């Protein structure tokens, strides 16, 4: 029997969101059974944190969570240097979350000195050319547990993972969050939702939904296997994108009523032509409430 | 363009002139056929009814105006300069091809019943409205125009230009349209700037 790949999860500047997200995977232990777990912040292993810090362990797969800040010490160890050491060791490096991938939320604190492991927002930095052959980028704030399990199981099964130009798995990031949203019909006919949490309308025009220009599969691989932000009637914040977080996340920036940001790779002229046509019609069914609640019951 | 497309366009152009000068209701399909030297039956091969022809004309004029504005939109110049160019081209069109603008004002806006089915909302004028949207969007993005409701800006710009052409058509304007270009461009810019 071949030896199981050794899995090491290291944290830099992080809120622990990704480890918690993965910890909630409904099949967590079945997935982990394919690996020898060296260290994961939420599960005991036969190795201690000291073993990890003192480089007494090996790893095949390194998962990095959190933004990188050179000189940042944890437990008296320069964490960036430690990550670098295991990155050289590993056969695969997975940056789990937008912080580890692009800098994310923590980069806002000290934009010049805090970055992702291989990217400074959307710009590739040294680590990208150095590790590009074994790097897998999994942005998300946090990542969906199944995005990570997809990658891990592909590795465990020695399958090739097609990646895009930022080393994101195409399976997960070649579509936008808009793909599969239950509000697509409202988007097509340009019918807005007014407020939050309603069943009707689309959040693109007022509430700042970034689904149409955010790469991710939130509406294909549902959260908790049941829903997504856009389905329940809150906007997508674009948390998988290199420029996350932006400002005024519940608000669509418009220029004279025209949304400033267009759906991914859609020219404004094309969008406006279609919009003008769609807006010219009133589709009664889409203007009605989906459910008329009867106050008596 | 194929022969058929050329013919189609010549029908549109001839009827555009007739509708604008003689009025929509007074112009008949036989009148149009006569001007073109073609049979009524053959004309019906191209357009099944006068109403359909009317709608095709508004799409046609809107496209042409849209294409002209697009040429301005893609220039690397300020919004102020673009406004002047749009005013220029609009007035030039009104002077050289008055039927285009007349058609819009005297047929499209005055016979809404003809256009209610098939030209709802922006449907038949989207070629032109889209370019105005792009112009506004770009101006706000560049920090040159004030962000406001689209229609309050659109009405100011296009209502103003249409109004001037209308006054010209009624022979009320003492001067030629092009003599107003500078002042009108300035007024529009002052009203729309940040
Ligand atoms: S709510 Fe967002 S993701 Fe859903 S259809 Fe509208 S724009 Fe797309
Ligand atoms: S819906 Fe948008 S903000 Fe929410 S997790 Fe998905 S990508 Fe991130």
GROMACS .gro file of C-alpha atoms and ligand atoms in nm:
model
  507
    1UNK     CA    1   0.000   0.000   0.000
    2UNK     CA    2   0.140   0.338  -0.096
    3UNK     CA    3   0.197   0.586   0.181
    4UNK     CA    4  -0.067   0.851   0.230
    5UNK     CA    5   0.031   1.207   0.137
    6UNK     CA    6   0.123   1.413   0.440
    7UNK     CA    7  -0.098   1.715   0.492
    8UNK     CA    8   0.023   2.022   0.675
    9UNK     CA    9  -0.198   2.324   0.741
   10UNK     CA   10  -0.016   2.643   0.843
   11UNK     CA   11  -0.169   2.969   0.951
   12UNK     CA   12  -0.025   3.314   0.901
   13UNK     CA   13  -0.233   3.631   0.951
   14UNK     CA   14  -0.582   3.487   0.964
   15UNK     CA   15  -0.923   3.491   1.125
   16UNK     CA   16  -0.935   3.107   1.112
   17UNK     CA   17  -1.236   3.127   0.881
   18UNK     CA   18  -1.101   2.878   0.631
   19UNK     CA   19  -1.003   2.617   0.885
   20UNK     CA   20  -1.347   2.649   1.043
   21UNK     CA   21  -1.514   2.629   0.708
   22UNK     CA   22  -1.325   2.312   0.621
   23UNK     CA   23  -1.389   2.173   0.968
   24UNK     CA   24  -1.760   2.194   0.884
   25UNK     CA   25  -1.727   1.971   0.581
   26UNK     CA   26  -1.996   1.705   0.612
   27UNK     CA   27  -1.746   1.437   0.501
   28UNK     CA   28  -1.443   1.577   0.679
   29UNK     CA   29  -1.308   1.254   0.824
   30UNK     CA   30  -1.366   1.051   0.514
   31UNK     CA   31  -1.168   1.309   0.317
   32UNK     CA   32  -0.891   1.323   0.573
   33UNK     CA   33  -0.866   0.944   0.566
   34UNK     CA   34  -0.680   0.980   0.236
   35UNK     CA   35  -0.402   1.173   0.406
   36UNK     CA   36  -0.170   1.163   0.700
   37UNK     CA   37  -0.261   1.476   0.892
   38UNK     CA   38   0.053   1.643   1.021
   39UNK     CA   39  -0.106   1.958   1.156
   40UNK     CA   40  -0.446   2.120   1.136
   41UNK     CA   41  -0.538   2.391   1.389
   42UNK     CA   42  -0.865   2.228   1.495
   43UNK     CA   43  -0.776   1.859   1.513
   44UNK     CA   44  -0.515   1.685   1.725
   45UNK     CA   45  -0.252   1.481   1.546
   46UNK     CA   46   0.038   1.276   1.672
   47UNK     CA   47   0.268   1.568   1.606
   48UNK     CA   48   0.293   1.875   1.825
   49UNK     CA   49   0.304   2.237   1.716
   50UNK     CA   50   0.664   2.234   1.837
   51UNK     CA   51   0.747   1.958   1.591
   52UNK     CA   52   0.609   2.175   1.315
   53UNK     CA   53   0.786   2.490   1.430
   54UNK     CA   54   1.115   2.308   1.468
   55UNK     CA   55   1.088   2.157   1.122
   56UNK     CA   56   1.080   1.804   1.258
   57UNK     CA   57   0.799   1.701   1.022
   58UNK     CA   58   0.770   1.660   0.646
   59UNK     CA   59   0.484   1.746   0.420
   60UNK     CA   60   0.359   1.661   0.073
   61UNK     CA   61   0.073   1.905   0.069
   62UNK     CA   62   0.105   2.244   0.234
   63UNK     CA   63  -0.213   2.438   0.295
   64UNK     CA   64  -0.153   2.805   0.375
   65UNK     CA   65  -0.423   3.006   0.549
   66UNK     CA   66  -0.387   3.381   0.602
   67UNK     CA   67  -0.196   3.672   0.450
   68UNK     CA   68   0.182   3.683   0.454
   69UNK     CA   69   0.367   3.950   0.643
   70UNK     CA   70   0.742   3.920   0.654
   71UNK     CA   71   0.878   3.951   1.004
   72UNK     CA   72   0.554   3.843   1.169
   73UNK     CA   73   0.633   3.611   1.456
   74UNK     CA   74   0.406   3.343   1.597
   75UNK     CA   75   0.529   3.134   1.888
   76UNK     CA   76   0.861   3.312   1.848
   77UNK     CA   77   0.904   3.192   1.491
   78UNK     CA   78   0.906   3.403   1.175
   79UNK     CA   79   0.602   3.255   1.014
   80UNK     CA   80   0.682   3.364   0.657
   81UNK     CA   81   1.018   3.189   0.675
   82UNK     CA   82   0.857   2.877   0.816
   83UNK     CA   83   0.600   2.875   0.536
   84UNK     CA   84   0.881   2.917   0.287
   85UNK     CA   85   1.063   2.618   0.431
   86UNK     CA   86   0.763   2.387   0.400
   87UNK     CA   87   0.671   2.535   0.061
   88UNK     CA   88   1.009   2.415  -0.068
   89UNK     CA   89   0.943   2.071   0.084
   90UNK     CA   90   0.590   2.023  -0.043
   91UNK     CA   91   0.475   1.873  -0.371
   92UNK     CA   92   0.161   2.083  -0.364
   93UNK     CA   93   0.093   2.422  -0.210
   94UNK     CA   94  -0.267   2.526  -0.164
   95UNK     CA   95  -0.341   2.884  -0.064
   96UNK     CA   96  -0.673   2.851   0.116
   97UNK     CA   97  -0.874   3.173   0.118
   98UNK     CA   98  -0.837   3.517  -0.034
   99UNK     CA   99  -0.588   3.633   0.230
  100UNK     CA  100  -0.340   3.357   0.154
  101UNK     CA  101  -0.403   3.392  -0.218
  102UNK     CA  102  -0.420   3.766  -0.286
  103UNK     CA  103  -0.374   3.944   0.049
  104UNK     CA  104  -0.743   3.980   0.124
  105UNK     CA  105  -0.889   4.151   0.426
  106UNK     CA  106  -0.562   4.173   0.622
  107UNK     CA  107  -0.388   4.354   0.340
  108UNK     CA  108  -0.616   4.650   0.412
  109UNK     CA  109  -0.433   4.701   0.740
  110UNK     CA  110  -0.087   4.749   0.590
  111UNK     CA  111  -0.117   4.736   0.218
  112UNK     CA  112   0.253   4.773   0.141
  113UNK     CA  113   0.376   4.493   0.364
  114UNK     CA  114   0.097   4.237   0.366
  115UNK     CA  115   0.037   4.017   0.062
  116UNK     CA  116  -0.085   3.684  -0.052
  117UNK     CA  117   0.163   3.399  -0.071
  118UNK     CA  118   0.218   3.435  -0.445
  119UNK     CA  119   0.016   3.745  -0.530
  120UNK     CA  120  -0.004   4.109  -0.434
  121UNK     CA  121  -0.374   4.150  -0.515
  122UNK     CA  122  -0.382   4.056  -0.884
  123UNK     CA  123  -0.008   4.095  -0.944
  124UNK     CA  124   0.207   3.784  -0.930
  125UNK     CA  125   0.506   3.820  -0.696
  126UNK     CA  126   0.829   3.620  -0.667
  127UNK     CA  127   0.671   3.315  -0.509
  128UNK     CA  128   0.450   3.274  -0.810
  129UNK     CA  129   0.735   3.211  -1.052
  130UNK     CA  130   0.916   3.011  -0.788
  131UNK     CA  131   0.628   2.780  -0.700
  132UNK     CA  132   0.389   2.807  -0.990
  133UNK     CA  133   0.431   2.440  -1.084
  134UNK     CA  134   0.294   2.320  -0.751
  135UNK     CA  135   0.070   2.608  -0.650
  136UNK     CA  136  -0.308   2.587  -0.635
  137UNK     CA  137  -0.494   2.910  -0.556
  138UNK     CA  138  -0.822   2.879  -0.372
  139UNK     CA  139  -0.950   3.230  -0.305
  140UNK     CA  140  -1.270   3.284  -0.105
  141UNK     CA  141  -1.357   3.450   0.222
  142UNK     CA  142  -1.383   3.186   0.343
  143UNK     CA  143  -1.338   2.905   0.094
  144UNK     CA  144  -1.622   2.662   0.059
  145UNK     CA  145  -1.521   2.335   0.228
  146UNK     CA  146  -1.600   2.144  -0.088
  147UNK     CA  147  -1.369   2.357  -0.300
  148UNK     CA  148  -1.084   2.236  -0.085
  149UNK     CA  149  -1.202   1.877  -0.073
  150UNK     CA  150  -1.227   1.876  -0.452
  151UNK     CA  151  -0.863   1.976  -0.476
  152UNK     CA  152  -0.749   1.736  -0.205
  153UNK     CA  153  -0.931   1.439  -0.351
  154UNK     CA  154  -0.801   1.515  -0.699
  155UNK     CA  155  -0.451   1.514  -0.556
  156UNK     CA  156  -0.515   1.198  -0.356
  157UNK     CA  157  -0.640   1.031  -0.674
  158UNK     CA  158  -0.343   1.158  -0.875
  159UNK     CA  159  -0.568   1.347  -1.112
  160UNK     CA  160  -0.464   1.653  -1.304
  161UNK     CA  161  -0.638   1.976  -1.192
  162UNK     CA  162  -0.683   2.222  -1.480
  163UNK     CA  163  -0.583   2.568  -1.357
  164UNK     CA  164  -0.630   2.921  -1.489
  165UNK     CA  165  -0.368   3.197  -1.521
  166UNK     CA  166  -0.372   3.258  -1.146
  167UNK     CA  167  -0.354   2.884  -1.073
  168UNK     CA  168  -0.717   2.866  -0.965
  169UNK     CA  169  -0.891   2.537  -1.046
  170UNK     CA  170  -1.101   2.597  -1.354
  171UNK     CA  171  -1.360   2.356  -1.225
  172UNK     CA  172  -1.439   2.601  -0.946
  173UNK     CA  173  -1.350   2.944  -1.081
  174UNK     CA  174  -1.421   2.944  -1.453
  175UNK     CA  175  -1.784   3.034  -1.390
  176UNK     CA  176  -1.913   3.337  -1.203
  177UNK     CA  177  -2.120   3.341  -0.887
  178UNK     CA  178  -2.405   3.462  -1.109
  179UNK     CA  179  -2.408   3.119  -1.276
  180UNK     CA  180  -2.684   2.919  -1.119
  181UNK     CA  181  -2.828   3.197  -0.904
  182UNK     CA  182  -3.203   3.153  -0.874
  183UNK     CA  183  -3.245   3.523  -0.954
  184UNK     CA  184  -3.112   3.499  -1.311
  185UNK     CA  185  -3.454   3.555  -1.461
  186UNK     CA  186  -3.487   3.882  -1.269
  187UNK     CA  187  -3.141   3.980  -1.389
  188UNK     CA  188  -3.236   3.909  -1.749
  189UNK     CA  189  -3.546   4.129  -1.730
  190UNK     CA  190  -3.375   4.390  -1.515
  191UNK     CA  191  -3.604   4.361  -1.219
  192UNK     CA  192  -3.451   4.484  -0.901
  193UNK     CA  193  -3.502   4.356  -0.551
  194UNK     CA  194  -3.592   4.628  -0.304
  195UNK     CA  195  -3.439   4.556   0.032
  196UNK     CA  196  -3.280   4.235   0.149
  197UNK     CA  197  -3.398   3.881   0.201
  198UNK     CA  198  -3.685   3.894  -0.045
  199UNK     CA  199  -3.760   3.607  -0.275
  200UNK     CA  200  -3.812   3.836  -0.572
  201UNK     CA  201  -3.576   4.051  -0.777
  202UNK     CA  202  -3.205   4.069  -0.846
  203UNK     CA  203  -2.947   4.246  -0.628
  204UNK     CA  204  -2.732   4.379  -0.914
  205UNK     CA  205  -2.888   4.721  -0.960
  206UNK     CA  206  -2.913   4.860  -0.609
  207UNK     CA  207  -2.772   4.627  -0.350
  208UNK     CA  208  -2.427   4.582  -0.495
  209UNK     CA  209  -2.433   4.217  -0.602
  210UNK     CA  210  -2.097   4.132  -0.754
  211UNK     CA  211  -2.202   3.786  -0.872
  212UNK     CA  212  -2.180   3.867  -1.244
  213UNK     CA  213  -1.813   3.965  -1.221
  214UNK     CA  214  -1.697   3.737  -0.943
  215UNK     CA  215  -1.537   3.404  -1.026
  216UNK     CA  216  -1.666   3.128  -0.806
  217UNK     CA  217  -1.910   2.844  -0.781
  218UNK     CA  218  -2.123   2.954  -0.484
  219UNK     CA  219  -2.439   2.891  -0.682
  220UNK     CA  220  -2.323   2.558  -0.817
  221UNK     CA  221  -2.178   2.410  -0.500
  222UNK     CA  222  -2.418   2.546  -0.243
  223UNK     CA  223  -2.324   2.658   0.105
  224UNK     CA  224  -2.419   2.405   0.374
  225UNK     CA  225  -2.548   2.213   0.073
  226UNK     CA  226  -2.863   2.427   0.071
  227UNK     CA  227  -2.822   2.789  -0.031
  228UNK     CA  228  -2.604   3.088  -0.112
  229UNK     CA  229  -2.595   3.456  -0.028
  230UNK     CA  230  -2.748   3.562  -0.354
  231UNK     CA  231  -3.024   3.304  -0.328
  232UNK     CA  232  -3.134   3.427   0.012
  233UNK     CA  233  -3.133   3.788  -0.110
  234UNK     CA  234  -2.808   3.946  -0.002
  235UNK     CA  235  -2.545   4.064  -0.248
  236UNK     CA  236  -2.232   3.870  -0.335
  237UNK     CA  237  -1.935   4.067  -0.199
  238UNK     CA  238  -1.691   3.934  -0.457
  239UNK     CA  239  -1.484   3.766  -0.188
  240UNK     CA  240  -1.292   3.542  -0.429
  241UNK     CA  241  -1.151   3.830  -0.633
  242UNK     CA  242  -0.803   3.980  -0.601
  243UNK     CA  243  -0.947   4.323  -0.518
  244UNK     CA  244  -1.158   4.196  -0.227
  245UNK     CA  245  -1.261   4.369  -0.004
  246UNK     CA  246  -1.393   4.672  -0.184
  247UNK     CA  247  -1.592   4.949  -0.024
  248UNK     CA  248  -1.967   5.002   0.014
  249UNK     CA  249  -2.051   4.637  -0.033
  250UNK     CA  250  -2.429   4.676  -0.010
  251UNK     CA  251  -2.442   4.939  -0.279
  252UNK     CA  252  -2.416   4.932  -0.658
  253UNK     CA  253  -2.197   5.210  -0.788
  254UNK     CA  254  -2.373   5.362  -1.086
  255UNK     CA  255  -2.299   5.644  -1.327
  256UNK     CA  256  -2.628   5.813  -1.410
  257UNK     CA  257  -2.806   5.492  -1.328
  258UNK     CA  258  -2.571   5.271  -1.531
  259UNK     CA  259  -2.383   5.010  -1.325
  260UNK     CA  260  -2.015   5.093  -1.323
  261UNK     CA  261  -1.892   4.734  -1.328
  262UNK     CA  262  -2.008   4.501  -1.600
  263UNK     CA  263  -2.059   4.127  -1.596
  264UNK     CA  264  -1.726   3.953  -1.662
  265UNK     CA  265  -1.590   4.037  -2.007
  266UNK     CA  266  -1.920   4.188  -2.124
  267UNK     CA  267  -1.862   4.518  -2.310
  268UNK     CA  268  -2.070   4.804  -2.172
  269UNK     CA  269  -2.218   4.877  -2.514
  270UNK     CA  270  -2.341   4.519  -2.546
  271UNK     CA  271  -2.479   4.520  -2.192
  272UNK     CA  272  -2.663   4.849  -2.240
  273UNK     CA  273  -2.815   4.741  -2.569
  274UNK     CA  274  -2.959   4.428  -2.415
  275UNK     CA  275  -3.068   4.612  -2.101
  276UNK     CA  276  -3.252   4.878  -2.298
  277UNK     CA  277  -3.444   4.610  -2.483
  278UNK     CA  278  -3.520   4.402  -2.173
  279UNK     CA  279  -3.636   4.703  -1.976
  280UNK     CA  280  -3.886   4.794  -2.246
  281UNK     CA  281  -4.112   4.509  -2.148
  282UNK     CA  282  -4.311   4.453  -1.834
  283UNK     CA  283  -4.326   4.088  -1.750
  284UNK     CA  284  -4.618   4.073  -1.511
  285UNK     CA  285  -4.525   3.739  -1.357
  286UNK     CA  286  -4.187   3.873  -1.252
  287UNK     CA  287  -4.338   4.181  -1.095
  288UNK     CA  288  -4.564   3.981  -0.866
  289UNK     CA  289  -4.482   3.838  -0.526
  290UNK     CA  290  -4.391   3.472  -0.559
  291UNK     CA  291  -4.590   3.374  -0.254
  292UNK     CA  292  -4.895   3.560  -0.129
  293UNK     CA  293  -4.887   3.491   0.240
  294UNK     CA  294  -5.228   3.470   0.397
  295UNK     CA  295  -5.232   3.653   0.729
  296UNK     CA  296  -5.473   3.399   0.877
  297UNK     CA  297  -5.221   3.118   0.876
  298UNK     CA  298  -2.503   4.525  -4.912
  299UNK     CA  299  -2.701   4.292  -5.134
  300UNK     CA  300  -2.936   4.425  -5.398
  301UNK     CA  301  -3.229   4.344  -5.174
  302UNK     CA  302  -3.079   4.531  -4.882
  303UNK     CA  303  -3.011   4.831  -5.102
  304UNK     CA  304  -3.370   4.834  -5.220
  305UNK     CA  305  -3.491   4.803  -4.865
  306UNK     CA  306  -3.285   5.101  -4.761
  307UNK     CA  307  -3.408   5.310  -5.053
  308UNK     CA  308  -3.768   5.235  -4.951
  309UNK     CA  309  -3.688   5.344  -4.597
  310UNK     CA  310  -3.527   5.665  -4.718
  311UNK     CA  311  -3.808   5.755  -4.957
  312UNK     CA  312  -4.083   5.689  -4.705
  313UNK     CA  313  -3.889   5.873  -4.436
  314UNK     CA  314  -3.905   6.183  -4.654
  315UNK     CA  315  -4.272   6.141  -4.740
  316UNK     CA  316  -4.383   6.068  -4.384
  317UNK     CA  317  -4.189   6.366  -4.251
  318UNK     CA  318  -4.311   6.615  -4.509
  319UNK     CA  319  -4.667   6.499  -4.582
  320UNK     CA  320  -4.751   6.344  -4.247
  321UNK     CA  321  -4.785   5.981  -4.149
  322UNK     CA  322  -5.154   5.935  -4.208
  323UNK     CA  323  -5.163   6.125  -4.535
  324UNK     CA  324  -4.887   5.915  -4.688
  325UNK     CA  325  -4.998   5.587  -4.842
  326UNK     CA  326  -4.806   5.284  -4.959
  327UNK     CA  327  -4.900   5.362  -5.323
  328UNK     CA  328  -4.749   5.712  -5.274
  329UNK     CA  329  -4.423   5.558  -5.163
  330UNK     CA  330  -4.425   5.301  -5.443
  331UNK     CA  331  -4.485   5.576  -5.695
  332UNK     CA  332  -4.187   5.783  -5.581
  333UNK     CA  333  -3.968   5.475  -5.609
  334UNK     CA  334  -4.110   5.367  -5.941
  335UNK     CA  335  -4.196   5.024  -5.809
  336UNK     CA  336  -4.521   4.833  -5.789
  337UNK     CA  337  -4.728   4.838  -5.472
  338UNK     CA  338  -4.719   4.459  -5.464
  339UNK     CA  339  -4.343   4.455  -5.478
  340UNK     CA  340  -4.318   4.710  -5.197
  341UNK     CA  341  -4.532   4.486  -4.980
  342UNK     CA  342  -4.272   4.215  -5.037
  343UNK     CA  343  -4.033   4.429  -4.838
  344UNK     CA  344  -4.267   4.567  -4.573
  345UNK     CA  345  -4.593   4.397  -4.493
  346UNK     CA  346  -4.768   4.712  -4.371
  347UNK     CA  347  -4.726   5.086  -4.327
  348UNK     CA  348  -4.699   5.039  -3.950
  349UNK     CA  349  -4.415   4.791  -3.989
  350UNK     CA  350  -4.239   5.030  -4.224
  351UNK     CA  351  -4.282   5.310  -3.970
  352UNK     CA  352  -4.113   5.100  -3.702
  353UNK     CA  353  -3.828   4.999  -3.928
  354UNK     CA  354  -3.767   5.365  -4.010
  355UNK     CA  355  -3.732   5.465  -3.648
  356UNK     CA  356  -3.486   5.179  -3.590
  357UNK     CA  357  -3.296   5.286  -3.899
  358UNK     CA  358  -3.268   5.653  -3.797
  359UNK     CA  359  -3.183   5.560  -3.440
  360UNK     CA  360  -2.901   5.333  -3.565
  361UNK     CA  361  -2.759   5.603  -3.788
  362UNK     CA  362  -2.767   5.864  -3.513
  363UNK     CA  363  -2.622   5.607  -3.270
  364UNK     CA  364  -2.334   5.529  -3.504
  365UNK     CA  365  -2.252   5.897  -3.537
  366UNK     CA  366  -2.250   5.943  -3.159
  367UNK     CA  367  -2.041   5.629  -3.123
  368UNK     CA  368  -1.773   5.793  -3.338
  369UNK     CA  369  -1.765   6.077  -3.084
  370UNK     CA  370  -1.771   5.840  -2.787
  371UNK     CA  371  -1.458   5.660  -2.891
  372UNK     CA  372  -1.258   5.982  -2.932
  373UNK     CA  373  -1.009   6.055  -2.659
  374UNK     CA  374  -1.144   6.400  -2.574
  375UNK     CA  375  -1.315   6.561  -2.274
  376UNK     CA  376  -1.690   6.542  -2.209
  377UNK     CA  377  -1.714   6.913  -2.280
  378UNK     CA  378  -1.568   6.863  -2.626
  379UNK     CA  379  -1.786   6.559  -2.683
  380UNK     CA  380  -2.100   6.757  -2.602
  381UNK     CA  381  -2.005   7.010  -2.866
  382UNK     CA  382  -1.945   6.737  -3.121
  383UNK     CA  383  -2.277   6.572  -3.047
  384UNK     CA  384  -2.461   6.904  -3.077
  385UNK     CA  385  -2.279   6.966  -3.405
  386UNK     CA  386  -2.365   6.634  -3.555
  387UNK     CA  387  -2.727   6.655  -3.441
  388UNK     CA  388  -2.776   6.998  -3.596
  389UNK     CA  389  -2.584   6.898  -3.906
  390UNK     CA  390  -2.818   6.607  -3.948
  391UNK     CA  391  -3.116   6.835  -3.891
  392UNK     CA  392  -2.989   7.069  -4.162
  393UNK     CA  393  -2.872   6.815  -4.416
  394UNK     CA  394  -3.125   6.540  -4.356
  395UNK     CA  395  -3.407   6.719  -4.179
  396UNK     CA  396  -3.636   6.426  -4.247
  397UNK     CA  397  -3.445   6.210  -3.997
  398UNK     CA  398  -3.504   6.439  -3.701
  399UNK     CA  399  -3.847   6.548  -3.828
  400UNK     CA  400  -3.951   6.186  -3.844
  401UNK     CA  401  -3.855   6.136  -3.484
  402UNK     CA  402  -4.037   6.447  -3.364
  403UNK     CA  403  -4.340   6.446  -3.591
  404UNK     CA  404  -4.404   6.080  -3.651
  405UNK     CA  405  -4.247   5.874  -3.371
  406UNK     CA  406  -4.336   6.103  -3.084
  407UNK     CA  407  -4.672   6.209  -3.224
  408UNK     CA  408  -4.818   5.874  -3.329
  409UNK     CA  409  -4.752   5.658  -3.029
  410UNK     CA  410  -5.037   5.424  -3.123
  411UNK     CA  411  -4.843   5.309  -3.429
  412UNK     CA  412  -4.539   5.223  -3.219
  413UNK     CA  413  -4.703   5.081  -2.910
  414UNK     CA  414  -4.677   4.726  -3.038
  415UNK     CA  415  -4.320   4.635  -3.130
  416UNK     CA  416  -4.150   4.960  -3.032
  417UNK     CA  417  -4.223   4.957  -2.661
  418UNK     CA  418  -3.997   5.162  -2.439
  419UNK     CA  419  -3.648   5.188  -2.579
  420UNK     CA  420  -3.690   4.900  -2.821
  421UNK     CA  421  -3.664   5.088  -3.150
  422UNK     CA  422  -3.443   5.371  -3.034
  423UNK     CA  423  -3.188   5.167  -2.842
  424UNK     CA  424  -2.914   5.224  -3.103
  425UNK     CA  425  -2.913   5.590  -3.017
  426UNK     CA  426  -3.002   5.576  -2.647
  427UNK     CA  427  -2.724   5.323  -2.580
  428UNK     CA  428  -2.463   5.564  -2.713
  429UNK     CA  429  -2.600   5.848  -2.501
  430UNK     CA  430  -2.577   5.617  -2.200
  431UNK     CA  431  -2.217   5.538  -2.283
  432UNK     CA  432  -2.142   5.907  -2.316
  433UNK     CA  433  -2.295   5.984  -1.973
  434UNK     CA  434  -2.137   5.685  -1.804
  435UNK     CA  435  -1.795   5.775  -1.937
  436UNK     CA  436  -1.834   6.140  -1.834
  437UNK     CA  437  -1.924   6.047  -1.476
  438UNK     CA  438  -1.649   5.787  -1.458
  439UNK     CA  439  -1.394   6.048  -1.565
  440UNK     CA  440  -1.523   6.284  -1.299
  441UNK     CA  441  -1.640   6.540  -1.556
  442UNK     CA  442  -2.017   6.500  -1.538
  443UNK     CA  443  -2.231   6.502  -1.227
  444UNK     CA  444  -2.386   6.170  -1.125
  445UNK     CA  445  -2.763   6.200  -1.146
  446UNK     CA  446  -3.070   6.019  -1.271
  447UNK     CA  447  -3.025   5.913  -1.632
  448UNK     CA  448  -3.350   6.064  -1.755
  449UNK     CA  449  -3.297   6.402  -1.592
  450UNK     CA  450  -2.973   6.429  -1.790
  451UNK     CA  451  -3.112   6.268  -2.104
  452UNK     CA  452  -3.416   6.497  -2.109
  453UNK     CA  453  -3.199   6.802  -2.066
  454UNK     CA  454  -2.966   6.706  -2.348
  455UNK     CA  455  -3.200   6.557  -2.605
  456UNK     CA  456  -3.510   6.756  -2.516
  457UNK     CA  457  -3.309   7.072  -2.567
  458UNK     CA  458  -3.173   6.966  -2.907
  459UNK     CA  459  -3.508   6.830  -3.022
  460UNK     CA  460  -3.677   7.150  -2.910
  461UNK     CA  461  -3.440   7.365  -3.114
  462UNK     CA  462  -3.491   7.157  -3.426
  463UNK     CA  463  -3.865   7.173  -3.370
  464UNK     CA  464  -3.851   7.553  -3.345
  465UNK     CA  465  -3.645   7.561  -3.662
  466UNK     CA  466  -3.903   7.345  -3.836
  467UNK     CA  467  -4.176   7.585  -3.729
  468UNK     CA  468  -3.972   7.873  -3.877
  469UNK     CA  469  -3.952   8.042  -3.541
  470UNK     CA  470  -3.572   8.052  -3.509
  471UNK     CA  471  -3.425   8.378  -3.637
  472UNK     CA  472  -3.085   8.222  -3.705
  473UNK     CA  473  -2.960   7.901  -3.861
  474UNK     CA  474  -2.922   7.602  -3.629
  475UNK     CA  475  -2.543   7.587  -3.658
  476UNK     CA  476  -2.516   7.942  -3.527
  477UNK     CA  477  -2.646   7.818  -3.193
  478UNK     CA  478  -2.393   7.538  -3.153
  479UNK     CA  479  -2.150   7.722  -2.925
  480UNK     CA  480  -2.406   7.860  -2.683
  481UNK     CA  481  -2.610   7.545  -2.664
  482UNK     CA  482  -2.305   7.324  -2.608
  483UNK     CA  483  -2.194   7.555  -2.330
  484UNK     CA  484  -2.538   7.551  -2.169
  485UNK     CA  485  -2.558   7.173  -2.179
  486UNK     CA  486  -2.209   7.134  -2.039
  487UNK     CA  487  -2.279   7.382  -1.759
  488UNK     CA  488  -2.594   7.198  -1.669
  489UNK     CA  489  -2.431   6.855  -1.664
  490UNK     CA  490  -2.081   6.917  -1.529
  491UNK     CA  491  -1.979   6.826  -1.174
  492LIG     S1  492  -2.859   3.844  -0.729
  492LIG    FE1  493  -2.648   3.860  -0.806
  492LIG     S2  494  -2.588   3.654  -0.864
  492LIG    FE2  495  -2.811   3.655  -0.843
  492LIG     S3  496  -2.889   3.698  -1.051
  492LIG    FE3  497  -2.871   3.895  -0.947
  492LIG     S4  498  -2.666   3.966  -1.003
  492LIG    FE4  499  -2.671   3.747  -1.048
  493LIG     S1  500  -2.142   3.465  -0.277
  493LIG    FE1  501  -1.975   3.607  -0.326
  493LIG     S2  502  -1.919   3.696  -0.125
  493LIG    FE2  503  -2.039   3.512  -0.083
  493LIG     S3  504  -1.888   3.348  -0.061
  493LIG    FE3  505  -1.952   3.346  -0.276
  493LIG     S4  506  -1.799   3.476  -0.379
  493LIG    FE4  507  -1.783   3.519  -0.160
   0.00000   0.00000   0.00000
